[in-house]
Coordinates of C-alpha atoms (C1' of nucleotides) in Angstrom, one line a residue:
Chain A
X1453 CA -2.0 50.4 62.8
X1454 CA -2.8 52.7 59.7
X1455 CA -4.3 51.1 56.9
X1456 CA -5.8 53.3 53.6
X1457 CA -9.0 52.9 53.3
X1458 CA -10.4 53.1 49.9
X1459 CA -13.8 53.9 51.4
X1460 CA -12.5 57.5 52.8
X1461 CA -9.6 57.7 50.2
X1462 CA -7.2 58.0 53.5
X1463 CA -4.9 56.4 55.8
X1464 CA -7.5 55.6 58.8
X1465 CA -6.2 53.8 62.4
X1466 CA -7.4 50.5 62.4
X1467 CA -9.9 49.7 65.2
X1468 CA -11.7 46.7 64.4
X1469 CA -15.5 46.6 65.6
X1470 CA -14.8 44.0 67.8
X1471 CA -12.0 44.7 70.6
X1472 CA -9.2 42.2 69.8
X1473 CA -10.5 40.4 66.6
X1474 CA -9.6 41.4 62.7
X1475 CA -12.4 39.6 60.2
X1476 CA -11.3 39.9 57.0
X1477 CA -12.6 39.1 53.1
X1478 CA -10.6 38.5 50.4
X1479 CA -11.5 38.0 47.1
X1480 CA -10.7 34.7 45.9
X1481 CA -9.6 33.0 42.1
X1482 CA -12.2 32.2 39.9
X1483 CA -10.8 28.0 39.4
X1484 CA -11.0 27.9 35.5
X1485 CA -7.2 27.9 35.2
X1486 CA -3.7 28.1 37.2
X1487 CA -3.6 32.0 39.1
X1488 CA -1.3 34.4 37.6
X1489 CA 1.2 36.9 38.7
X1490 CA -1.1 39.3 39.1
X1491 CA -3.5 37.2 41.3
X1492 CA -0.5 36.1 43.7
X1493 CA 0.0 40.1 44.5
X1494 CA -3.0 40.2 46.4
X1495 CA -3.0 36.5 47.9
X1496 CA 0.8 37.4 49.2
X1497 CA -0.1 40.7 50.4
X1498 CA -2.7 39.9 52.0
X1499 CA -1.8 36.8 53.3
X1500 CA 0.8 38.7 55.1
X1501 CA -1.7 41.7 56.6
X1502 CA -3.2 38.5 58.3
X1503 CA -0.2 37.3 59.6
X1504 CA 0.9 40.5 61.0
X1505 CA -2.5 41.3 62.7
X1506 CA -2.3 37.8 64.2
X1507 CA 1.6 38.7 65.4
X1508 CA 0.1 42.0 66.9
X1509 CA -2.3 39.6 68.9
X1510 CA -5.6 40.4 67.0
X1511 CA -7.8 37.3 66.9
X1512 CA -7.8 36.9 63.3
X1513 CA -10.2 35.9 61.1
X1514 CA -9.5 35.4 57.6
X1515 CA -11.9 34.1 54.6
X1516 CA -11.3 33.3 50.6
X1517 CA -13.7 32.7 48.6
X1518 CA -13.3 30.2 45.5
X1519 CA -15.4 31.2 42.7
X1520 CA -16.7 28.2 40.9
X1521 CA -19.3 29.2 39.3
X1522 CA -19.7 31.9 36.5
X1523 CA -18.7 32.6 32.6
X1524 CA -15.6 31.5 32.4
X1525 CA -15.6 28.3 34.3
X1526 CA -19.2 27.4 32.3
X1527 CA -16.7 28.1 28.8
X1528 CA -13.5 26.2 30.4
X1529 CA -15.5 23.4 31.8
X1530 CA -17.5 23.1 28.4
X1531 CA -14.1 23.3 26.7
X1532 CA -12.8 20.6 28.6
X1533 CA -16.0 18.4 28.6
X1534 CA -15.9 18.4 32.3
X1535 CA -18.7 19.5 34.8
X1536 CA -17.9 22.9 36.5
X1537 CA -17.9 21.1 39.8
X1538 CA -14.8 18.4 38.4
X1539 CA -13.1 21.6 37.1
X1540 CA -13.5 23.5 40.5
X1541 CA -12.1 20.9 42.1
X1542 CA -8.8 20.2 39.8
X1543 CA -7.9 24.3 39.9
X1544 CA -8.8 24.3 43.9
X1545 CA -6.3 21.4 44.2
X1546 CA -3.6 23.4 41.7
X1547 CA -4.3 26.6 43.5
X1548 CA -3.3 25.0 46.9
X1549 CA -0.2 24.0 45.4
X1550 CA 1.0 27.3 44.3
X1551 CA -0.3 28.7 47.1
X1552 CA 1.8 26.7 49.5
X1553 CA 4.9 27.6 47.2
X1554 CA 4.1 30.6 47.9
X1555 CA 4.2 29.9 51.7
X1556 CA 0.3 31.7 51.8
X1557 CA -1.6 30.2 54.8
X1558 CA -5.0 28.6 53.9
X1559 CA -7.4 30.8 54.8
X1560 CA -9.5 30.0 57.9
X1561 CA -12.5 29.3 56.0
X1562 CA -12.7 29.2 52.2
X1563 CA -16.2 29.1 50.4
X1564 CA -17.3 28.2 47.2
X1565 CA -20.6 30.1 45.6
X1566 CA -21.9 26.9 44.2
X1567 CA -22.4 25.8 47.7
X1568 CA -23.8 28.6 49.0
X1569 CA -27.1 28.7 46.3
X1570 CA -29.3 29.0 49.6
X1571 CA -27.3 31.7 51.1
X1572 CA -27.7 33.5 47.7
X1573 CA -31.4 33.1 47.4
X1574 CA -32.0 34.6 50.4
X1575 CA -30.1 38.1 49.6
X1576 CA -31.4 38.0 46.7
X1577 CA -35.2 38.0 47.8
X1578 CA -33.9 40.4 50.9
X1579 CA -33.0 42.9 48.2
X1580 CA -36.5 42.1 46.5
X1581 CA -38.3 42.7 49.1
X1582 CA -36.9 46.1 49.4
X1583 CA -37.6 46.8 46.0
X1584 CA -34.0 47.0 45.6
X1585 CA -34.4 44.1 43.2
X1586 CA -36.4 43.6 39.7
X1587 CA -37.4 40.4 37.7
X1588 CA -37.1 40.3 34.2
X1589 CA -36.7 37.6 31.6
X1590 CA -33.4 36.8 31.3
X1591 CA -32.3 36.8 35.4
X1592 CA -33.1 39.5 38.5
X1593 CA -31.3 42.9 38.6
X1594 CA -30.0 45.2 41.2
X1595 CA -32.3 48.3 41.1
X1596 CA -29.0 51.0 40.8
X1597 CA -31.5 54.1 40.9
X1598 CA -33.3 52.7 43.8
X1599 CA -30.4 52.5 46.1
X1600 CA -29.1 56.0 47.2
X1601 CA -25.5 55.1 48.0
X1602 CA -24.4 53.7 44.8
X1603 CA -21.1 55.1 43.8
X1604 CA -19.5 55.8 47.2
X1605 CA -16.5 53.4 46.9
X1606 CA -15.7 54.4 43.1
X1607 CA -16.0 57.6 43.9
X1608 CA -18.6 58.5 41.1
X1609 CA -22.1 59.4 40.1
X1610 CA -24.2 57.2 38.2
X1611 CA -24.8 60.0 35.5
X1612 CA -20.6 60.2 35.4
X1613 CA -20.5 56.5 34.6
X1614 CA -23.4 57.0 32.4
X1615 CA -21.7 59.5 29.9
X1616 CA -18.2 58.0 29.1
X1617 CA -19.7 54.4 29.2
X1618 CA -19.4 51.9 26.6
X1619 CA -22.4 49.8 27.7
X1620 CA -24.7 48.0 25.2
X1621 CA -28.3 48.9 25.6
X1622 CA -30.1 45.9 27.5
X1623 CA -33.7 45.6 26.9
X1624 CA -33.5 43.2 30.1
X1625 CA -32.2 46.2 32.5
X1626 CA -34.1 49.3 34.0
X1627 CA -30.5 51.0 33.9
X1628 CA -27.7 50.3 31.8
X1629 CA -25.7 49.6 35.4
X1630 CA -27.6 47.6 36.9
X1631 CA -25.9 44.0 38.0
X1632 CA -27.5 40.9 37.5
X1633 CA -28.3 39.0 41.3
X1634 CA -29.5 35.8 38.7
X1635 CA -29.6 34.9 35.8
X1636 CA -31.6 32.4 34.5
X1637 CA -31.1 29.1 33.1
X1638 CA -29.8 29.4 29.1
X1639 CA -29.2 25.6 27.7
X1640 CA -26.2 23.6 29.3
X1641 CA -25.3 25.6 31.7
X1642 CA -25.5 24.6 35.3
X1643 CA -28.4 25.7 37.3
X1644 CA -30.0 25.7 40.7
X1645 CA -33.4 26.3 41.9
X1646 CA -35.1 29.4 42.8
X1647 CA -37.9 31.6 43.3
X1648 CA -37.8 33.3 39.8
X1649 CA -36.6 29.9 38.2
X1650 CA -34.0 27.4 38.1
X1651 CA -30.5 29.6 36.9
X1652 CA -27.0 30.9 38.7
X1653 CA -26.0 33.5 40.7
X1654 CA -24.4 37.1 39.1
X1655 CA -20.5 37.2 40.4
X1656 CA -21.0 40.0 43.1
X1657 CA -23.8 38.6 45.0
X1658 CA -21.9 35.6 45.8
X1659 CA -19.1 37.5 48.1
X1660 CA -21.7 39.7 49.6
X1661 CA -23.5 36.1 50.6
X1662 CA -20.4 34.5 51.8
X1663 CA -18.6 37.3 53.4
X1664 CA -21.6 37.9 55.4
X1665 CA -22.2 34.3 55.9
X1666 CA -19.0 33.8 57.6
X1667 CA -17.8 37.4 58.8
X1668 CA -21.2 38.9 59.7
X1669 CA -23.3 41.8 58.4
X1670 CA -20.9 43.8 59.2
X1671 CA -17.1 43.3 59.5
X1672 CA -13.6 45.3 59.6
X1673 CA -11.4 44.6 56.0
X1674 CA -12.1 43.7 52.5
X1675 CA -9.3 43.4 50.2
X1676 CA -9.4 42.8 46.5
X1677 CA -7.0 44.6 43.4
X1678 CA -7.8 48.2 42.2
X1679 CA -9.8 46.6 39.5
X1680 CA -12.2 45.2 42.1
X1681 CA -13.7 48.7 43.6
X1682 CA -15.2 49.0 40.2
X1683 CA -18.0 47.4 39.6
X1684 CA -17.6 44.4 41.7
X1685 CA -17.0 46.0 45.4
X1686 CA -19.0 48.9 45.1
X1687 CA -22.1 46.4 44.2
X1688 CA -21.1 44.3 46.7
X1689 CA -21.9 47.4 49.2
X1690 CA -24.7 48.3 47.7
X1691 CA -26.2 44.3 47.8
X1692 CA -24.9 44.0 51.5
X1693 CA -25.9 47.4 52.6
X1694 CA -29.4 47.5 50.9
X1695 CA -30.3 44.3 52.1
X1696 CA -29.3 44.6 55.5
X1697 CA -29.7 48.4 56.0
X1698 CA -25.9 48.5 57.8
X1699 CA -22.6 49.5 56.9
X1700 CA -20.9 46.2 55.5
X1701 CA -17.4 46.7 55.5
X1702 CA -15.3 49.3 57.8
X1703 CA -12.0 48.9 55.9
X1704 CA -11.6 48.7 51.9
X1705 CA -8.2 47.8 51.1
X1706 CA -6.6 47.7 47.1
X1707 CA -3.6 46.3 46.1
X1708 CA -1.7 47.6 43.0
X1709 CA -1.4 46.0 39.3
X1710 CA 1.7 43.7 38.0
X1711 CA 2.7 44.7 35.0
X1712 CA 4.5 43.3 32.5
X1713 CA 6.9 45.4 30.6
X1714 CA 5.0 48.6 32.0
X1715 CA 1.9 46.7 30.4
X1716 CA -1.2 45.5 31.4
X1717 CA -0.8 41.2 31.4
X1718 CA -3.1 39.8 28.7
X1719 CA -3.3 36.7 27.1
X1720 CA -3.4 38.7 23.7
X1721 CA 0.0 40.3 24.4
X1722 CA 1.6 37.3 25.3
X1723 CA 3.0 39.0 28.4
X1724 CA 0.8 36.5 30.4
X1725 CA 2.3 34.6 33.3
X1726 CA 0.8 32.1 35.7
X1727 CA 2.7 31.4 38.9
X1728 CA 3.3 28.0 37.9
X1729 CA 4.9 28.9 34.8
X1730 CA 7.6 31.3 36.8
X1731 CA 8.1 28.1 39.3
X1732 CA 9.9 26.6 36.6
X1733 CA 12.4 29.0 36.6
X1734 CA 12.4 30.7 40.0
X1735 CA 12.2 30.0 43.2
X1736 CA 8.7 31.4 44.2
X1737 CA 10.2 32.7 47.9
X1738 CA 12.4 34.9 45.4
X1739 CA 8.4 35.9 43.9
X1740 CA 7.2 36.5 47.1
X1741 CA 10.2 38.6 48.4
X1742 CA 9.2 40.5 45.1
X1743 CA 6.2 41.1 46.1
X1744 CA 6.8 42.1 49.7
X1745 CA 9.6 44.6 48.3
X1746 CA 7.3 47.2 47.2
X1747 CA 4.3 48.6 48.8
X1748 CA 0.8 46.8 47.7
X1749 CA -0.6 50.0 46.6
X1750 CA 1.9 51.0 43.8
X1751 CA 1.3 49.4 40.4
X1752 CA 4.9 47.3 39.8
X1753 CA 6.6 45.3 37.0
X1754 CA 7.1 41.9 36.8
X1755 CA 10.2 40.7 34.9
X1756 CA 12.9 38.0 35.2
X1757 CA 15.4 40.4 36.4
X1758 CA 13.8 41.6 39.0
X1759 CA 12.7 37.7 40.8
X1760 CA 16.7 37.2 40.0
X1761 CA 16.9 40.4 41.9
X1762 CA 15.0 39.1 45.0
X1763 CA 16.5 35.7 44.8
X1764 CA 20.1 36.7 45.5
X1765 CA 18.5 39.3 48.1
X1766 CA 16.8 36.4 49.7
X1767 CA 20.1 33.9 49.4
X1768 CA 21.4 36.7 52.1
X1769 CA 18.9 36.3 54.5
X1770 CA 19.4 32.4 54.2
X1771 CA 22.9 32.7 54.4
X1772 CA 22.5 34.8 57.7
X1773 CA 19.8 32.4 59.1
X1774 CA 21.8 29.4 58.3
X1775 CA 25.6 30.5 59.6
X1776 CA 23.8 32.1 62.9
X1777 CA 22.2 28.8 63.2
X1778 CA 25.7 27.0 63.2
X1779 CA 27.0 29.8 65.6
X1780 CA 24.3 28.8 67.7
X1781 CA 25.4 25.2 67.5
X1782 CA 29.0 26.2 68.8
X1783 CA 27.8 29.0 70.9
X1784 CA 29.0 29.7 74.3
X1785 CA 27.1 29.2 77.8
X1786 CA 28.8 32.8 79.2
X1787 CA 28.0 35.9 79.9
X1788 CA 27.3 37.9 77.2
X1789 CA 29.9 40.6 76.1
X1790 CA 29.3 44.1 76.3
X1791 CA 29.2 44.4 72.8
X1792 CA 26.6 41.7 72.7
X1793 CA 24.6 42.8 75.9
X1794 CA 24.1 45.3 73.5
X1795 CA 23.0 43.5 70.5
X1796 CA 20.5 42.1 73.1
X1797 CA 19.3 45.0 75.4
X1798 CA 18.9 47.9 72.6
X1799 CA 19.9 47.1 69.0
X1800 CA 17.2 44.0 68.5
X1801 CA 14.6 46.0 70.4
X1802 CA 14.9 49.0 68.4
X1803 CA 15.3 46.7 64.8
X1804 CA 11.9 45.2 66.0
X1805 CA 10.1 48.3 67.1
X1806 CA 11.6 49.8 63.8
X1807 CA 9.8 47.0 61.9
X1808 CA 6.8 47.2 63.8
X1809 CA 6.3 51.0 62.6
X1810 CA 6.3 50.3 59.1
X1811 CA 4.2 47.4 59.2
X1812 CA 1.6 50.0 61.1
X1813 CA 2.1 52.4 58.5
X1814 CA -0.4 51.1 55.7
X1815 CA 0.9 47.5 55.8
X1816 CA 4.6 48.6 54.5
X1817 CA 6.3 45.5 53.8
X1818 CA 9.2 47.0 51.4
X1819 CA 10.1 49.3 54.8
X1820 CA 9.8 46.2 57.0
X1821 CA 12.0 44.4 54.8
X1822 CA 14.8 46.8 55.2
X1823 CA 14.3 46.1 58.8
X1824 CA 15.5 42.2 57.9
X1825 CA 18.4 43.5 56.1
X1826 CA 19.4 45.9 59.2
X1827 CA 18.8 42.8 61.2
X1828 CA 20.9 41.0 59.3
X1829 CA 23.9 43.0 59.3
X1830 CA 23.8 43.7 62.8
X1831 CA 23.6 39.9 63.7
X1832 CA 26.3 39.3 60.9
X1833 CA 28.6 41.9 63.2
X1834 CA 27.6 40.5 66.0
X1835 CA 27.8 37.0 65.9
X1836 CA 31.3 36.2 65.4
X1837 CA 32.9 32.9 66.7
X1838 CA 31.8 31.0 69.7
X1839 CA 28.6 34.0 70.9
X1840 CA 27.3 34.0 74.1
X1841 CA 24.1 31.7 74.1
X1842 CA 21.7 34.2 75.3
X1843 CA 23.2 36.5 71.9
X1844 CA 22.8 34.3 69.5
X1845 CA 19.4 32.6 70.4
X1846 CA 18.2 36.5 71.0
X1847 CA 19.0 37.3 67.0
X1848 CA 18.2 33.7 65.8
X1849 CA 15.0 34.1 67.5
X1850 CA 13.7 37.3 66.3
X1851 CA 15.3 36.7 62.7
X1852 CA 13.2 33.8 62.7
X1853 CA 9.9 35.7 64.5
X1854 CA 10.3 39.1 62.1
X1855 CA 10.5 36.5 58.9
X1856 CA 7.8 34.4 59.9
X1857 CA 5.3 37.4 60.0
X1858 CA 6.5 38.5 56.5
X1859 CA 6.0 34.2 55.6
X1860 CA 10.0 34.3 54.4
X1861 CA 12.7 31.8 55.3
X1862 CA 10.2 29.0 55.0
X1863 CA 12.5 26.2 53.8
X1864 CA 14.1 24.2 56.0
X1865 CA 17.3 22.8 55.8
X1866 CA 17.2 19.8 55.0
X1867 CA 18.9 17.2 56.9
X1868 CA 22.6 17.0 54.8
X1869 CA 22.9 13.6 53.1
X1870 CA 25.9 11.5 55.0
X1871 CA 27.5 11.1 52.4
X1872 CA 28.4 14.6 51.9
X1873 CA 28.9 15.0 55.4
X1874 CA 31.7 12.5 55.2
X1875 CA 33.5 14.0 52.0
X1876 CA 33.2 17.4 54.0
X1877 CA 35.1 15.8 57.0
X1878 CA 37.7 14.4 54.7
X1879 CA 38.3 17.8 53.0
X1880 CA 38.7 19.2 56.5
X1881 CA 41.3 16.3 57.3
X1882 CA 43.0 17.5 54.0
X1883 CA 43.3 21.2 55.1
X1884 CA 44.8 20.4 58.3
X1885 CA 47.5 18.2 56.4
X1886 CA 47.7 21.1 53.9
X1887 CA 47.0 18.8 50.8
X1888 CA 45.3 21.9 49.3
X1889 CA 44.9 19.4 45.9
X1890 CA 43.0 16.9 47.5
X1891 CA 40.6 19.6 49.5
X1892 CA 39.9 21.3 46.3
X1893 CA 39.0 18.3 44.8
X1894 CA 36.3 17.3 47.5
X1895 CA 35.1 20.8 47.5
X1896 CA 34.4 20.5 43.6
X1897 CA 33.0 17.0 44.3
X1898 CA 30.8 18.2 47.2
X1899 CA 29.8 21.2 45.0
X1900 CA 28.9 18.4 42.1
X1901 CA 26.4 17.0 44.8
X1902 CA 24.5 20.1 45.0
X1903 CA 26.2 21.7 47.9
X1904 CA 28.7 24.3 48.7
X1905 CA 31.2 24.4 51.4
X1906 CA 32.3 26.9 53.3
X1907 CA 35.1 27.4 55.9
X1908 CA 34.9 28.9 59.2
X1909 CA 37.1 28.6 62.0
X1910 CA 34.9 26.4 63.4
X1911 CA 35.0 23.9 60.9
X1912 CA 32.8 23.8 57.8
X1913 CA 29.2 24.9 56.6
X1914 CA 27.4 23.1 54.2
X1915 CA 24.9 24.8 52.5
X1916 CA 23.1 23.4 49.7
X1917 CA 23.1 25.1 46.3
Chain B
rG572 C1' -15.6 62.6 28.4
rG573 C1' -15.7 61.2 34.0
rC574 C1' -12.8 59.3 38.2
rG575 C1' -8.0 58.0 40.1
rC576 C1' -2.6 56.8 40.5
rC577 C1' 2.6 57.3 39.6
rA578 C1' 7.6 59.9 38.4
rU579 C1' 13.8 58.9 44.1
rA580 C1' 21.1 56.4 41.8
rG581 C1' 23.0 51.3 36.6
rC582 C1' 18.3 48.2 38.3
rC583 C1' 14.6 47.7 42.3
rA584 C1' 12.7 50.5 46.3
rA585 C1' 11.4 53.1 51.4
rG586 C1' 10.9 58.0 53.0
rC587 C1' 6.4 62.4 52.2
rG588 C1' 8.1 69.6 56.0
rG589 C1' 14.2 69.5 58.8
rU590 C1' 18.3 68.3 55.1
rA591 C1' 18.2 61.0 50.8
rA592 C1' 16.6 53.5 54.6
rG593 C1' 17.6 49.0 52.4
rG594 C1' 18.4 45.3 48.4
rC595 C1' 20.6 43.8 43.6
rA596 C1' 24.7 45.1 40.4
rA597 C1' 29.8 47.3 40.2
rA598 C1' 34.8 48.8 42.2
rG599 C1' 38.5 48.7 46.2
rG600 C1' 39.9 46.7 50.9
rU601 C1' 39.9 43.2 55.4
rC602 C1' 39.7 38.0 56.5
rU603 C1' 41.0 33.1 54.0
rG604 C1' 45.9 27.9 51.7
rC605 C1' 42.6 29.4 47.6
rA606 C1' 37.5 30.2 47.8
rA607 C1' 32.8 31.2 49.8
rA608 C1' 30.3 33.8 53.4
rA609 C1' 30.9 38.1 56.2
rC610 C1' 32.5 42.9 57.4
rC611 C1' 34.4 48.0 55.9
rU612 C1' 34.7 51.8 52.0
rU613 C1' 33.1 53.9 47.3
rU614 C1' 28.6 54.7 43.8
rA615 C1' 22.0 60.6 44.1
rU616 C1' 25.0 68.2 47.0
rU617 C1' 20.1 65.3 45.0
rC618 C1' 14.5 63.2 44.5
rA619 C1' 10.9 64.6 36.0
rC620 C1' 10.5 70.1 35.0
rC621 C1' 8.6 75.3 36.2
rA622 C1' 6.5 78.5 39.7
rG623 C1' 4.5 79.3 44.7
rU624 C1' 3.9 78.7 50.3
rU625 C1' 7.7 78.2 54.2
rC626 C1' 13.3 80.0 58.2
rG627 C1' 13.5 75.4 55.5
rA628 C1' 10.2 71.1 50.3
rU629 C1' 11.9 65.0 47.6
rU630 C1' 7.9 65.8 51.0
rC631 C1' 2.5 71.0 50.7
rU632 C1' -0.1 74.1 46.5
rG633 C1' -0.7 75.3 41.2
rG634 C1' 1.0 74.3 36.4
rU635 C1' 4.0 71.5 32.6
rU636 C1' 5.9 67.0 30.7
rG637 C1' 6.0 61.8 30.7
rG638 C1' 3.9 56.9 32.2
rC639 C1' -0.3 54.0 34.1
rG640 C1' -5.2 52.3 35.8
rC641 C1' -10.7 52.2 36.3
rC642 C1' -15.3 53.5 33.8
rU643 C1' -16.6 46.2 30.0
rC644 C1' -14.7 40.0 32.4
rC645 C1' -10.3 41.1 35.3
rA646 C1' -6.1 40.7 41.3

RNA sequence: GGCGCCAUAGCCAAGCGGUAAGGCAAAGGUCUGCAAAACCUUUAUUCACCAGUUCGAUUCUGGUUGGCGCCUCCA
């Protein structure tokens, strides 16, 4: 597999530093609210580079951080008259929930900064005892100047960053870019022991703590959006790699911006929308399907035409998955035709070898969803009344396999209520009398119930609406 | 000012040196009691524009125009 690296601004071939395993970061929410759109880019995309790696047979392993512990939970929690640790846990819970609509995958281990204080400490005093690190009174700074590599993800020179900058002067800092490690207690904030007084951690030393933690010193992939690389990952590699004096991350990977009318999303604009908002009116496969339909590097839009766009993209695939199903119900224990023998022996091979090569190529989900479309038409074609066994379960199967690697076609069909069931057998006892009347009346009853009906010369299909 | 990205049909979107995948929408057809679903056909002689390199460029180079992002919390 190929996977652009923002590191060497190239598409790189991924070998991982282990034979066999994939340990991956991702940057986590921050759980002072419900994620937005533009958080559930990189959670999707992401969540499906881990699933693919895992398909491929890597032993994966995958870590999000929660971030419970900075500005704006302090403000949101204080807004709210909550602790940060009762608002952590309320936006943990919500972000599960949108998560799983979202069919993401927990991640194998997901830590939170506050509970990793000790962890933090020790970086921190690593970093000091390099002289990477500097005291003064409001918290402990990252030493920029004293740490040659700084600038290599970003791409730019301190004195670069310097001229165009819009940073206040800080009588606190050495350098206006240094990064606060701690800072130190200010009234009613939460705060935690350590050796330059009780306070909290800076944001970027807590996902060089925990990644490190949990992944090792040094591991394979780090994701995050574009916005991350500045300031937040390239301080993480300058934390990581001055304190331990080794590379820290082989593979930087960025995903793309959401816009919203070709905007950036801000509150201010009132182009703003949190995943649970769009679950009121869409179907959040149909966001997810979005999301996989364009590569995670390009910046895309967000807009109710396009989810309405996916959704009736992704009512094909469920209309294949579901009448194959039914063929398979009714299919034949035969030989397979030679017009399936080939479906079997060289057009599902090649759709799956096809898929396989854009997912290699830089994690190209739009490509690979072509593949499911190709897949779909061919199985359509294919699967006609009463298919060999071995035809139908061969296309069922990799439908099924090829969608569970992009996390689509997650909902199940549910069991059909009997009721239904037994209006749909009268309609069919009313088409073989020819009372047309009476069949389209139980068809529009049926359809009242929330289910459609379709015929087949098999009998019927329900499908619900 | 520094760094970087993008421009492919009505909409979305792959492709990135060998002559334009796929989806949505639309139209016609086949099938069907009628539908639905499905299938077939049609919809970019052309990939913002201008030069250049090449036997050949949507794909490479330079420029122009138009959009966007980072440099400050941010996915």
């Amino acid at each position: 597999m190929q996977i652009y690296n923002t590191l060497t601004r190239r598409k790189e071939d991924f070998v991982p530093l282990n034979e066999g395993e994939a340990r991956i970061y991702a940057c986590g929410p921050t759980v002072y609210n419900y994620f937005h759109i533009g958080n559930a880019r990189p959670f999707t995309l992401f969540d499906t580079l881990r699933r693919y790696l895992a398909w491929r047979g890597y032993k994966v392993t995958y870590v999000q951080n929660f971030t419970d512990i900075d500005d704006k939970m302090i403000n949101a929690a204080h807004k709210d008259g909550i602790t940060i640790g009762e608002l952590a846990d309320r936006f943990i819970a919500e972000y599960k929930k949108d998560a799983k609509a979202l069919n993401i995958s927990p991640a194998d281990i997901a830590p939170r900064a506050t509970e990793h204080i000790g962890e933090i400490v020790a970086l921190i005093q690593a970093l000091a005892d390099k002289g990477l690190a500097y005291e003064s009174a409001d918290g402990v700074y990252f030493d920029t100047q004293a740490y040659p590599g700084y600038g290599k993800l970003s791409g730019q020179s301190l004195q670069d960053r310097e001229a165009g900058a819009r940073i206040e002067v800080d009588e606190n800092k050495k350098n206006p870019m240094d990064f606060a490690l701690w800072k130190k207690k200010k009234p009613d904030e939460p705060h935690w022991p350590s050796p330059w007084g009780d306070g909290r951690p800076g944001w970027h030393i807590e996902c060089s703590a925990m990644s490190m933690k949990y992944l090792g010193e040094n591991f394979d992939i780090h994701t995050g959006g574009v916005d991350l690389i500045f300031p937040h990952h390239e301080n993480e590699i300058a934390q990581s790699e001055g304190a331990t004096g080794k590379p820290f991350v082989k593979y930087w990977m960025h995903n793309g911006h959401i816009n919203v009318d070709n905007k950036k999303m801000s509150k201010s604009e009132g182009n703003f929308f949190t995943v649970r908002d769009i679950a009121e009116k869409f179907d959040l496969e149909a966001v997810r399907l979005f999301l996989l339909s364009s590569h995670y590097r390009s910046p895309i839009n967000f807009s109710a035409e396009l989810v309405e766009q996916a959704q009736n993209g992704l009512q094909r695939l469920y209309n294949a998955r579901d009448t194959w199903k039914a063929r398979l119900d009714c299919a034949v224990d035969r030989l397979p035709t030679p017009k399936e023998q080939k479906l079997i022996a060289q057009t599902l091979p090649a759709l799956k070898e096809q898929f396989i090569v854009h997912m290699d190529d830089d994690l190209n989900t739009a490509g690979a969803v072509g593949v499911l479309y190709d897949l779909v038409r061919e199985g359509n074609t294919a699967l006609v009344n009463e298919p060999a066994l071995v035809a139908a379960r061969a296309a069922n199967d990799l439908l099924a396999e090829l969608c569970g690697v992009l996390g689509l076609l997650y909902r199940e069909g549910e069991a059909v209520d009997p009721q239904i069931e037994a209006l749909a057998a009268q309609r069919q006892q009313a088409r073989a009398e020819k009372n047309w009347a009476e069949a389209d009346r139980l068809r529009a009853e049926i359809g009242d119930r929330g289910y459609i009906v379709e015929d087949s010369p098999k009998g019927y299909i329900l499908k619900k609406k």
